[in-house]
mmCIF file of C-alpha atoms and ligand atoms in Angstrom:
data_model
loop_
_atom_site.group_PDB
_atom_site.id
_atom_site.type_symbol
_atom_site.label_atom_id
_atom_site.label_comp_id
_atom_site.label_asym_id
_atom_site.label_seq_id
_atom_site.Cartn_x
_atom_site.Cartn_y
_atom_site.Cartn_z
ATOM 1 C CA MET A 1 98.898 88.287 76.877
ATOM 2 C CA LYS A 2 97.290 89.287 80.278
ATOM 3 C CA ILE A 3 99.615 87.977 83.229
ATOM 4 C CA THR A 4 99.353 88.774 86.820
ATOM 5 C CA LEU A 5 102.605 89.674 89.003
ATOM 6 C CA SER A 6 101.926 88.610 92.836
ATOM 7 C CA ILE A 7 104.327 89.263 95.637
ATOM 8 C CA ILE A 8 103.077 87.828 99.144
ATOM 9 C CA LYS A 9 105.317 88.262 101.901
ATOM 10 C CA ALA A 10 105.716 87.377 105.666
ATOM 11 C CA ASP A 11 108.000 87.059 108.565
ATOM 12 C CA ILE A 12 107.312 83.595 109.738
ATOM 13 C CA GLY A 13 110.496 83.118 111.861
ATOM 14 C CA SER A 14 114.278 83.839 111.948
ATOM 15 C CA ILE A 15 117.491 83.152 113.077
ATOM 16 C CA GLY A 16 119.234 84.926 115.957
ATOM 17 C CA GLY A 17 116.208 87.138 116.696
ATOM 18 C CA HIS A 18 114.754 89.220 113.748
ATOM 19 C CA LEU A 19 117.592 88.594 111.460
ATOM 20 C CA LYS A 20 116.995 86.390 108.553
ATOM 21 C CA PRO A 21 115.079 83.065 107.895
ATOM 22 C CA SER A 22 116.877 79.832 107.904
ATOM 23 C CA GLN A 23 117.782 77.865 104.582
ATOM 24 C CA LYS A 24 115.523 74.994 105.900
ATOM 25 C CA LEU A 25 112.784 77.275 106.301
ATOM 26 C CA LEU A 26 113.315 78.790 102.650
ATOM 27 C CA GLN A 27 113.726 75.535 101.212
ATOM 28 C CA ALA A 28 110.437 74.421 102.852
ATOM 29 C CA VAL A 29 108.641 77.401 101.526
ATOM 30 C CA GLU A 30 109.984 76.959 97.927
ATOM 31 C CA ASN A 31 109.300 73.428 97.729
ATOM 32 C CA TYR A 32 105.861 73.717 98.602
ATOM 33 C CA ILE A 33 105.348 76.457 95.905
ATOM 34 C CA LYS A 34 107.315 74.343 93.248
ATOM 35 C CA GLU A 35 105.018 71.299 93.733
ATOM 36 C CA LYS A 36 101.560 72.644 94.869
ATOM 37 C CA GLY A 37 102.037 75.407 92.470
ATOM 38 C CA ARG A 38 102.149 73.215 89.485
ATOM 39 C CA GLY A 39 99.260 73.942 86.936
ATOM 40 C CA LEU A 40 98.323 76.990 88.941
ATOM 41 C CA ILE A 41 101.444 79.605 88.480
ATOM 42 C CA ILE A 42 103.581 80.036 85.497
ATOM 43 C CA ASP A 43 106.661 81.168 87.499
ATOM 44 C CA TYR A 44 107.967 82.211 90.761
ATOM 45 C CA TYR A 45 111.200 83.457 92.711
ATOM 46 C CA ILE A 46 111.517 83.104 96.357
ATOM 47 C CA GLY A 47 113.919 85.566 98.245
ATOM 48 C CA TYR A 48 114.237 87.508 101.723
ATOM 49 C CA THR A 49 115.205 90.722 103.115
ATOM 50 C CA GLY A 50 115.970 90.565 106.583
ATOM 51 C CA ASP A 51 113.375 88.416 108.385
ATOM 52 C CA ASP A 52 110.901 88.522 105.783
ATOM 53 C CA ILE A 53 110.197 85.988 102.953
ATOM 54 C CA ALA A 54 108.824 87.277 99.755
ATOM 55 C CA ILE A 55 107.164 84.836 97.071
ATOM 56 C CA LEU A 56 107.067 86.414 93.770
ATOM 57 C CA THR A 57 104.478 84.374 91.285
ATOM 58 C CA THR A 58 103.250 84.814 87.749
ATOM 59 C CA HIS A 59 99.995 83.433 86.665
ATOM 60 C CA LYS A 60 96.757 84.303 84.655
ATOM 61 C CA ARG A 61 94.297 84.343 87.624
ATOM 62 C CA GLY A 62 94.176 88.096 88.335
ATOM 63 C CA VAL A 63 94.762 90.030 91.787
ATOM 64 C CA LEU A 64 93.295 88.664 94.824
ATOM 65 C CA ASP A 65 92.854 85.191 93.646
ATOM 66 C CA ASN A 66 91.947 82.790 96.219
ATOM 67 C CA LYS A 67 93.955 79.891 95.001
ATOM 68 C CA ILE A 68 97.082 82.002 94.565
ATOM 69 C CA HIS A 69 96.499 83.558 97.943
ATOM 70 C CA LYS A 70 95.853 80.196 99.630
ATOM 71 C CA LEU A 71 98.916 78.660 98.046
ATOM 72 C CA CYS A 72 101.285 81.108 99.824
ATOM 73 C CA TRP A 73 99.526 81.160 102.727
ATOM 74 C CA ASP A 74 99.891 77.212 103.001
ATOM 75 C CA ALA A 75 103.464 77.750 101.997
ATOM 76 C CA PHE A 76 104.050 80.027 104.935
ATOM 77 C CA LEU A 77 102.096 77.582 107.158
ATOM 78 C CA VAL A 78 104.339 74.504 106.108
ATOM 79 C CA GLY A 79 107.305 76.918 106.709
ATOM 80 C CA THR A 80 106.261 77.689 110.383
ATOM 81 C CA LYS A 81 106.226 74.252 111.254
ATOM 82 C CA VAL A 82 109.853 74.312 110.135
ATOM 83 C CA ALA A 83 110.498 77.516 111.736
ATOM 84 C CA LYS A 84 108.967 75.931 115.165
ATOM 85 C CA ALA A 85 110.898 72.887 114.712
ATOM 86 C CA GLN A 86 114.095 74.935 114.654
ATOM 87 C CA GLY A 87 113.272 77.033 117.245
ATOM 88 C CA LEU A 88 113.408 79.884 115.101
ATOM 89 C CA TYR A 89 112.468 83.257 116.952
ATOM 90 C CA GLY A 90 109.015 84.416 115.919
ATOM 91 C CA ALA A 91 107.604 81.479 114.094
ATOM 92 C CA GLY A 92 104.452 82.326 112.303
ATOM 93 C CA GLN A 93 104.550 85.781 113.757
ATOM 94 C CA ASP A 94 102.818 87.161 110.680
ATOM 95 C CA LEU A 95 99.994 84.920 110.142
ATOM 96 C CA LEU A 96 97.466 86.689 112.485
ATOM 97 C CA VAL A 97 94.483 84.620 112.100
ATOM 98 C CA SER A 98 94.094 80.955 112.253
ATOM 99 C CA ALA A 99 91.722 80.293 109.302
ATOM 100 C CA PHE A 100 92.640 81.396 105.799
ATOM 101 C CA SER A 101 89.363 83.137 103.955
ATOM 102 C CA GLY A 102 89.461 84.496 100.633
ATOM 103 C CA ASN A 103 92.790 86.101 100.424
ATOM 104 C CA VAL A 104 95.473 87.131 102.581
ATOM 105 C CA LYS A 105 94.958 90.907 102.689
ATOM 106 C CA GLY A 106 94.335 91.680 106.241
ATOM 107 C CA MET A 107 95.613 88.489 107.540
ATOM 108 C CA GLY A 108 99.089 89.393 108.342
ATOM 109 C CA PRO A 109 101.009 88.909 105.080
ATOM 110 C CA GLN A 110 101.975 92.106 102.850
ATOM 111 C CA VAL A 111 100.632 91.849 99.345
ATOM 112 C CA ALA A 112 101.401 93.771 96.183
ATOM 113 C CA GLU A 113 99.989 92.625 92.800
ATOM 114 C CA MET A 114 98.919 93.650 89.274
ATOM 115 C CA GLU A 115 97.560 92.505 86.352
ATOM 116 C CA ILE A 116 99.282 93.572 83.098
ATOM 117 C CA GLU A 117 99.005 93.411 79.427
ATOM 118 C CA GLU A 118 102.649 92.020 78.990
ATOM 119 C CA ARG A 119 104.338 94.225 76.532
ATOM 120 C CA PRO A 120 106.805 92.776 74.018
ATOM 121 C CA ALA A 121 109.517 93.520 76.323
ATOM 122 C CA GLU A 122 108.535 93.996 80.364
ATOM 123 C CA PRO A 123 110.958 94.992 82.711
ATOM 124 C CA PHE A 124 109.744 95.167 86.349
ATOM 125 C CA LEU A 125 111.110 95.594 89.806
ATOM 126 C CA MET A 126 110.461 93.859 92.869
ATOM 127 C CA PHE A 127 110.997 96.125 96.150
ATOM 128 C CA MET A 128 111.437 94.363 99.828
ATOM 129 C CA ALA A 129 111.757 96.281 102.635
ATOM 130 C CA ASP A 130 112.646 95.676 106.549
ATOM 131 C CA LYS A 131 112.354 97.224 109.594
ATOM 132 C CA THR A 132 110.085 100.008 108.312
ATOM 133 C CA GLU A 133 106.581 100.338 107.117
ATOM 134 C CA PRO A 134 104.587 100.994 103.761
ATOM 135 C CA GLY A 135 105.063 104.717 103.974
ATOM 136 C CA ALA A 136 108.851 104.209 103.568
ATOM 137 C CA PHE A 137 108.092 104.134 99.763
ATOM 138 C CA ASN A 138 106.330 107.203 99.688
ATOM 139 C CA LEU A 139 109.253 109.645 99.112
ATOM 140 C CA PRO A 140 110.756 107.508 96.709
ATOM 141 C CA LEU A 141 107.669 106.981 94.441
ATOM 142 C CA TYR A 142 106.703 110.649 94.685
ATOM 143 C CA LEU A 143 110.217 111.526 93.423
ATOM 144 C CA ALA A 144 110.549 108.857 90.900
ATOM 145 C CA PHE A 145 107.081 109.832 89.113
ATOM 146 C CA ALA A 146 106.791 113.373 89.975
ATOM 147 C CA ASP A 147 110.101 115.142 90.143
ATOM 148 C CA PRO A 148 112.196 115.859 86.941
ATOM 149 C CA MET A 149 115.291 116.091 89.666
ATOM 150 C CA HIS A 150 115.066 112.264 89.698
ATOM 151 C CA CYS A 151 113.205 111.532 86.589
ATOM 152 C CA PRO A 152 114.194 113.760 83.754
ATOM 153 C CA GLY A 153 111.996 111.633 81.599
ATOM 154 C CA LEU A 154 109.093 113.984 82.822
ATOM 155 C CA ILE A 155 110.568 116.668 80.713
ATOM 156 C CA LEU A 156 112.398 114.549 77.945
ATOM 157 C CA ALA A 157 109.980 111.675 77.294
ATOM 158 C CA PRO A 158 106.718 112.825 75.460
ATOM 159 C CA SER A 159 105.095 109.699 76.748
ATOM 160 C CA ILE A 160 105.612 110.160 80.380
ATOM 161 C CA LYS A 161 105.009 113.974 80.361
ATOM 162 C CA LYS A 162 101.479 113.818 80.553
ATOM 163 C CA GLY A 163 101.853 112.701 84.324
ATOM 164 C CA PHE A 164 100.553 109.842 86.382
ATOM 165 C CA LYS A 165 97.610 108.881 88.407
ATOM 166 C CA PHE A 166 98.282 108.414 92.476
ATOM 167 C CA LEU A 167 95.847 106.136 94.351
ATOM 168 C CA ILE A 168 96.740 106.974 97.858
ATOM 169 C CA MET A 169 95.239 104.866 100.948
ATOM 170 C CA ASP A 170 94.454 106.351 104.383
ATOM 171 C CA VAL A 171 95.693 103.583 106.433
ATOM 172 C CA ASN A 172 94.061 104.880 109.956
ATOM 173 C CA TYR A 173 90.854 103.925 108.592
ATOM 174 C CA THR A 174 90.455 100.268 109.070
ATOM 175 C CA LYS A 175 86.845 99.659 108.425
ATOM 176 C CA ALA A 176 87.269 99.475 104.434
ATOM 177 C CA ASP A 177 89.858 101.124 102.171
ATOM 178 C CA ARG A 178 89.636 104.396 102.035
ATOM 179 C CA ILE A 179 91.412 105.889 98.963
ATOM 180 C CA ILE A 180 91.686 109.212 97.116
ATOM 181 C CA GLU A 181 93.047 109.532 93.440
ATOM 182 C CA LEU A 182 95.055 112.582 92.553
ATOM 183 C CA VAL A 183 97.017 113.365 89.468
ATOM 184 C CA THR A 184 100.429 114.934 88.424
ATOM 185 C CA PRO A 185 101.383 117.331 87.456
ATOM 186 C CA GLU A 186 98.199 119.255 88.299
ATOM 187 C CA GLU A 187 97.778 117.802 91.814
ATOM 188 C CA SER A 188 101.536 117.223 92.853
ATOM 189 C CA TYR A 189 101.093 119.642 95.870
ATOM 190 C CA ASP A 190 98.291 117.769 97.181
ATOM 191 C CA ILE A 191 99.906 114.617 96.726
ATOM 192 C CA ALA A 192 103.141 115.710 98.395
ATOM 193 C CA ALA A 193 100.836 117.051 101.229
ATOM 194 C CA LEU A 194 99.522 113.613 101.890
ATOM 195 C CA LEU A 195 102.418 111.503 101.354
ATOM 196 C CA ARG A 196 104.562 113.610 103.841
ATOM 197 C CA ASP A 197 102.359 111.982 106.728
ATOM 198 C CA THR A 198 104.040 108.383 106.039
ATOM 199 C CA GLY A 199 102.355 106.688 108.862
ATOM 200 C CA ARG A 200 98.736 107.452 107.733
ATOM 201 C CA PHE A 201 98.722 107.966 103.897
ATOM 202 C CA VAL A 202 100.436 105.430 101.718
ATOM 203 C CA VAL A 203 100.686 104.817 98.009
ATOM 204 C CA GLU A 204 98.705 102.013 96.730
ATOM 205 C CA SER A 205 99.266 102.217 92.882
ATOM 206 C CA ILE A 206 100.279 104.656 90.368
ATOM 207 C CA TRP A 207 98.969 104.724 86.812
ATOM 208 C CA SER A 208 100.069 106.192 83.335
ATOM 209 C CA ARG A 209 98.102 108.985 82.254
ATOM 210 C CA GLU A 210 98.913 108.331 78.470
ATOM 211 C CA THR A 211 98.303 104.711 78.484
ATOM 212 C CA LYS A 212 95.926 103.885 81.598
ATOM 213 C CA GLU A 213 98.406 101.119 82.246
ATOM 214 C CA GLN A 214 99.335 100.609 85.832
ATOM 215 C CA ALA A 215 103.065 101.138 87.037
ATOM 216 C CA VAL A 216 103.275 100.470 90.594
ATOM 217 C CA ALA A 217 101.456 98.222 93.049
ATOM 218 C CA ALA A 218 102.749 98.721 96.696
ATOM 219 C CA SER A 219 101.635 96.887 100.176
ATOM 220 C CA THR A 220 99.465 98.892 102.394
ATOM 221 C CA THR A 221 98.735 96.751 105.400
ATOM 222 C CA ARG A 222 99.471 97.994 108.865
ATOM 223 C CA LEU A 223 99.853 94.989 111.063
ATOM 224 C CA HIS A 224 98.980 96.757 114.318
ATOM 225 C CA ASN A 225 95.626 98.206 112.715
ATOM 226 C CA ILE A 226 94.665 94.641 112.254
ATOM 227 C CA ALA A 227 95.757 93.146 115.513
ATOM 228 C CA GLY A 228 95.250 96.131 117.636
ATOM 229 C CA LYS A 229 98.454 95.114 119.276
ATOM 230 C CA TYR A 230 102.339 94.799 118.609
ATOM 231 C CA VAL A 231 102.922 92.379 115.995
ATOM 232 C CA GLY A 232 105.789 93.396 114.252
ATOM 233 C CA LYS A 233 106.347 96.480 111.774
ATOM 234 C CA ASP A 234 104.625 96.282 108.521
ATOM 235 C CA ASP A 235 107.442 95.691 106.167
ATOM 236 C CA PRO A 236 106.318 96.545 102.866
ATOM 237 C CA VAL A 237 106.740 95.237 99.349
ATOM 238 C CA ALA A 238 106.297 96.902 96.034
ATOM 239 C CA LEU A 239 106.167 95.949 92.436
ATOM 240 C CA VAL A 240 107.264 98.823 89.578
ATOM 241 C CA ARG A 241 106.928 98.505 85.923
ATOM 242 C CA THR A 242 109.822 100.608 84.125
ATOM 243 C CA GLN A 243 110.810 101.760 80.889
ATOM 244 C CA LYS A 244 108.916 103.366 77.843
ATOM 245 C CA ASN A 245 105.563 104.642 79.159
ATOM 246 C CA PHE A 246 107.039 104.399 82.757
ATOM 247 C CA PRO A 247 110.261 106.108 84.443
ATOM 248 C CA ALA A 248 113.499 104.103 83.382
ATOM 249 C CA THR A 249 114.561 101.585 86.118
ATOM 250 C CA GLY A 250 117.740 104.111 87.149
ATOM 251 C CA GLU A 251 115.316 106.788 87.670
ATOM 252 C CA ILE A 252 112.956 104.789 89.919
ATOM 253 C CA LEU A 253 116.251 103.801 91.780
ATOM 254 C CA SER A 254 117.625 107.494 92.137
ATOM 255 C CA PRO A 255 115.508 108.492 95.305
ATOM 256 C CA TYR A 256 117.024 105.492 96.996
ATOM 257 C CA SER A 257 120.479 107.344 97.270
ATOM 258 C CA ILE A 258 118.729 109.796 99.908
ATOM 259 C CA GLY A 259 118.680 107.338 102.745
ATOM 260 C CA GLN A 260 115.600 109.199 104.121
ATOM 261 C CA PHE A 261 114.501 108.509 107.531
ATOM 262 C CA VAL A 262 111.558 106.250 107.891
ATOM 263 C CA SER A 263 109.831 104.762 110.852
ATOM 264 C CA GLY A 264 110.926 101.368 112.177
ATOM 265 C CA PHE A 265 114.246 100.202 113.383
ATOM 266 C CA MET A 266 114.829 98.635 116.764
ATOM 267 C CA ARG A 267 111.275 97.463 118.234
ATOM 268 C CA GLY A 268 109.640 99.219 115.308
ATOM 269 C CA SER A 269 109.881 102.465 117.516
ATOM 270 C CA HIS A 270 112.517 104.471 115.953
ATOM 271 C CA SER A 271 113.615 106.679 113.095
ATOM 272 C CA GLY A 272 116.331 105.447 110.918
ATOM 273 C CA PRO A 273 117.732 106.074 107.437
ATOM 274 C CA LEU A 274 116.593 103.551 104.766
ATOM 275 C CA MET A 275 119.442 101.785 103.500
ATOM 276 C CA PRO A 276 119.529 100.097 99.824
ATOM 277 C CA VAL A 277 121.052 96.518 100.316
ATOM 278 C CA LYS A 278 121.843 93.474 98.101
ATOM 279 C CA LYS A 279 119.363 90.509 97.939
ATOM 280 C CA ASN A 280 119.081 88.282 100.819
ATOM 281 C CA SER A 281 120.536 90.847 103.234
ATOM 282 C CA THR A 282 120.538 90.397 106.952
ATOM 283 C CA ILE A 283 119.372 92.670 109.570
ATOM 284 C CA SER A 284 122.099 93.613 112.177
ATOM 285 C CA PHE A 285 122.888 97.234 114.008
ATOM 286 C CA PHE A 286 120.283 98.144 116.439
ATOM 287 C CA ASP A 287 118.017 95.718 114.869
ATOM 288 C CA GLY A 288 118.392 97.328 111.492
ATOM 289 C CA PRO A 289 119.082 99.806 109.836
ATOM 290 C CA PRO A 290 115.734 99.749 108.044
ATOM 291 C CA VAL A 291 116.837 98.184 104.831
ATOM 292 C CA VAL A 292 115.029 97.881 100.998
ATOM 293 C CA SER A 293 116.350 95.427 98.433
ATOM 294 C CA CYS A 294 115.494 95.728 94.813
ATOM 295 C CA LEU A 295 115.753 92.760 92.225
ATOM 296 C CA ALA A 296 114.714 93.529 88.714
ATOM 297 C CA PHE A 297 113.313 90.861 86.350
ATOM 298 C CA SER A 298 112.334 90.677 82.682
ATOM 299 C CA VAL A 299 109.061 88.424 81.896
ATOM 300 C CA LYS A 300 107.944 86.850 78.708
ATOM 301 C CA ASN A 301 104.649 85.052 78.562
ATOM 302 C CA GLY A 302 104.661 85.016 82.511
ATOM 303 C CA LYS A 303 108.371 83.403 82.456
ATOM 304 C CA LEU A 304 110.706 85.240 84.570
ATOM 305 C CA THR A 305 114.504 85.755 83.768
ATOM 306 C CA GLU A 306 117.010 85.372 86.831
ATOM 307 C CA PRO A 307 116.818 88.558 88.822
ATOM 308 C CA CYS A 308 119.276 91.357 88.586
ATOM 309 C CA ASP A 309 120.430 92.647 92.112
ATOM 310 C CA VAL A 310 120.297 96.483 91.286
ATOM 311 C CA PHE A 311 121.689 97.726 94.383
ATOM 312 C CA ASP A 312 124.841 95.010 94.160
ATOM 313 C CA HIS A 313 126.957 97.728 92.440
ATOM 314 C CA PRO A 314 129.968 99.602 93.412
ATOM 315 C CA TYR A 315 127.750 102.936 93.222
ATOM 316 C CA TRP A 316 125.901 101.836 96.307
ATOM 317 C CA GLU A 317 128.849 100.847 98.462
ATOM 318 C CA ARG A 318 129.424 104.677 98.959
ATOM 319 C CA VAL A 319 125.776 105.238 99.578
ATOM 320 C CA ARG A 320 125.620 102.565 102.012
ATOM 321 C CA ASP A 321 128.667 104.139 103.930
ATOM 322 C CA ARG A 322 126.730 107.604 103.962
ATOM 323 C CA ILE A 323 123.872 106.215 105.287
ATOM 324 C CA SER A 324 125.676 104.200 107.961
ATOM 325 C CA ASP A 325 127.123 107.845 109.131
ATOM 326 C CA LYS A 326 123.300 109.000 109.258
ATOM 327 C CA ALA A 327 122.189 105.867 111.357
ATOM 328 C CA GLU A 328 125.221 106.638 113.655
ATOM 329 C CA GLU A 329 124.280 110.324 114.046
ATOM 330 C CA ILE A 330 120.722 109.748 114.996
ATOM 331 C CA ARG A 331 121.412 106.992 117.379
ATOM 332 C CA LYS A 332 123.584 109.370 119.272
ATOM 333 C CA GLN A 333 120.407 110.808 120.673
ATOM 334 C CA GLY A 334 118.934 107.411 121.766
ATOM 335 C CA PHE A 335 115.144 107.898 122.747
ATOM 336 C CA PHE A 336 115.262 111.454 122.873
ATOM 337 C CA GLY A 337 113.015 113.767 120.288
ATOM 338 C CA GLN A 338 113.215 112.529 116.605
ATOM 339 C CA ALA A 339 114.860 109.405 117.295
ATOM 340 C CA MET A 340 112.237 107.355 118.757
ATOM 341 C CA LEU A 341 108.880 107.683 117.392
ATOM 342 C CA PRO A 342 105.779 109.553 118.836
ATOM 343 C CA MET A 343 103.423 107.929 121.005
ATOM 344 C CA SER A 344 101.110 106.879 118.479
ATOM 345 C CA GLU A 345 103.632 105.049 116.504
ATOM 346 C CA LEU A 346 105.208 103.107 119.285
ATOM 347 C CA GLU A 347 105.150 99.451 118.922
ATOM 348 C CA TYR A 348 105.388 98.336 122.456
ATOM 349 C CA THR A 349 103.196 99.712 125.246
ATOM 350 C CA GLY A 350 105.608 99.903 127.952
ATOM 351 C CA VAL A 351 105.914 103.855 127.979
ATOM 352 C CA MET A 352 102.275 104.460 128.026
ATOM 353 C CA GLU A 353 101.840 102.093 131.114
ATOM 354 C CA THR A 354 104.507 104.155 132.847
ATOM 355 C CA LEU A 355 103.010 107.275 131.890
ATOM 356 C CA LYS A 356 99.821 106.049 133.256
ATOM 357 C CA GLU A 357 101.312 105.294 136.595
ATOM 358 C CA LEU A 358 102.951 108.725 136.772
ATOM 359 C CA GLU A 359 99.824 110.478 135.741
ATOM 360 C CA LYS A 360 98.609 109.517 139.367
ATOM 361 C CA ARG A 361 101.544 111.058 141.078
ATOM 362 C CA PHE A 362 101.152 114.614 139.452
ATOM 363 C CA LYS A 363 100.089 117.066 141.625
ATOM 364 C CA ILE A 364 98.628 120.910 140.853
ATOM 365 C CA ARG A 365 100.806 123.238 143.353
ATOM 366 C CA LYS A 366 98.379 125.478 145.263
ATOM 367 C CA ASP A 367 98.775 129.151 144.857
ATOM 368 C CA ARG A 368 100.859 130.649 147.943
HETATM 369 C C1 LIG B 401 111.383 95.439 114.902
HETATM 370 C C2 LIG B 401 111.766 94.015 115.443
HETATM 371 C C3 LIG B 401 112.959 93.977 116.637
HETATM 372 C C4 LIG B 401 112.337 93.454 117.965
HETATM 373 C C5 LIG B 401 113.241 93.263 118.782
HETATM 374 C C6 LIG B 401 112.639 92.937 120.305
HETATM 375 O O1 LIG B 401 110.551 95.069 114.168
HETATM 376 O O2 LIG B 401 111.147 93.062 114.949
HETATM 377 O O3 LIG B 401 113.488 95.153 116.659
HETATM 378 O O4 LIG B 401 111.255 94.554 118.227
HETATM 379 O O5 LIG B 401 114.296 92.710 118.481
HETATM 380 O O6 LIG B 401 111.801 91.778 120.078
HETATM 381 P P1 LIG B 401 111.009 90.977 121.116
HETATM 382 O O7 LIG B 401 109.961 91.947 121.639
HETATM 383 O O8 LIG B 401 110.696 90.086 120.102
HETATM 384 O O9 LIG B 401 111.892 90.304 121.924
HETATM 385 MG MG1 LIG B 402 109.911 90.551 112.136
HETATM 386 MG MG1 LIG B 403 110.358 92.059 108.830
#
């Protein structure tokens, strides 16, 4: 059976700053999807990570479907009303345009979708990150799909050994989608050369070379490229199918023990280590740290099981402690050097304005 998995995610307001949505707000979004999704969707799950609400739906309408996107957009509009009524911070902040047109891509919310031929057993993972950007998935996806140190399946399982095709997007190009297709293992170094530049090149999808099936769909929207100004970081979502012809669930999770430094954190303008957290986690220290949650599901005829919260396990407690130490270390250098992002990535214009003023006061010293 062909089904579509869709995650549509937005920050439409949160308690106490940019920390987490209120229960009332979540309930309003859920009630809307439950009621208006009848006859349109097969199943849904709604959760949050930090200040972002993610709506996962299963349906038979394919990707970028007008009705599915409108359903989620309208759920966010209804939620925004609740957020405003409760005085939540940043109410409706990710809904950048006033009128819905076609689908939500380029309108503010993050989207990750794929249409799949359901396997007899269909396990998949739903990733949601906050206080970071789409490029945060570059390293973990690269390691899980191209490096046998994390994915021993690449040497042990014949079906995976053929490698994967990566579709990588140049997110700086805003006039249209600018995409390159590269395959592992032959072009692994080329893939690495692009993916190291997390602010510009972002994994959009990954496909099995053996079966041509899609393994990954990740969101690629950069809000400041749409709005032309600071409107919040671009907290990404991703869908990853696992097992059999794809890496095992644990191979996909393996790279998250690194706590790699990503862009985001306070004011979307700092480097911080990416911490794997439990479902429905909030934001705290220094408006961070950058966090990622991951829920595993199985799906049959579009019906979802309850989620398994994969980072809710004793193993990850120690990882989180170590990543807190990494956050402490980089915070010691405040805004100097690598701790704060380069000028092009700052989400606030204050520094630029100061520098413009100071420019006028520079003088060339005359030769004596
Ligand atoms: C980061 C983020 C926060 C805000 C910060 C200031 O993505 O959302 O770190 O940048 O709390 O928020 P404003 O400028 O809204 O007062
Ligand atoms: Mg926010
Ligand atoms: Mg957010």
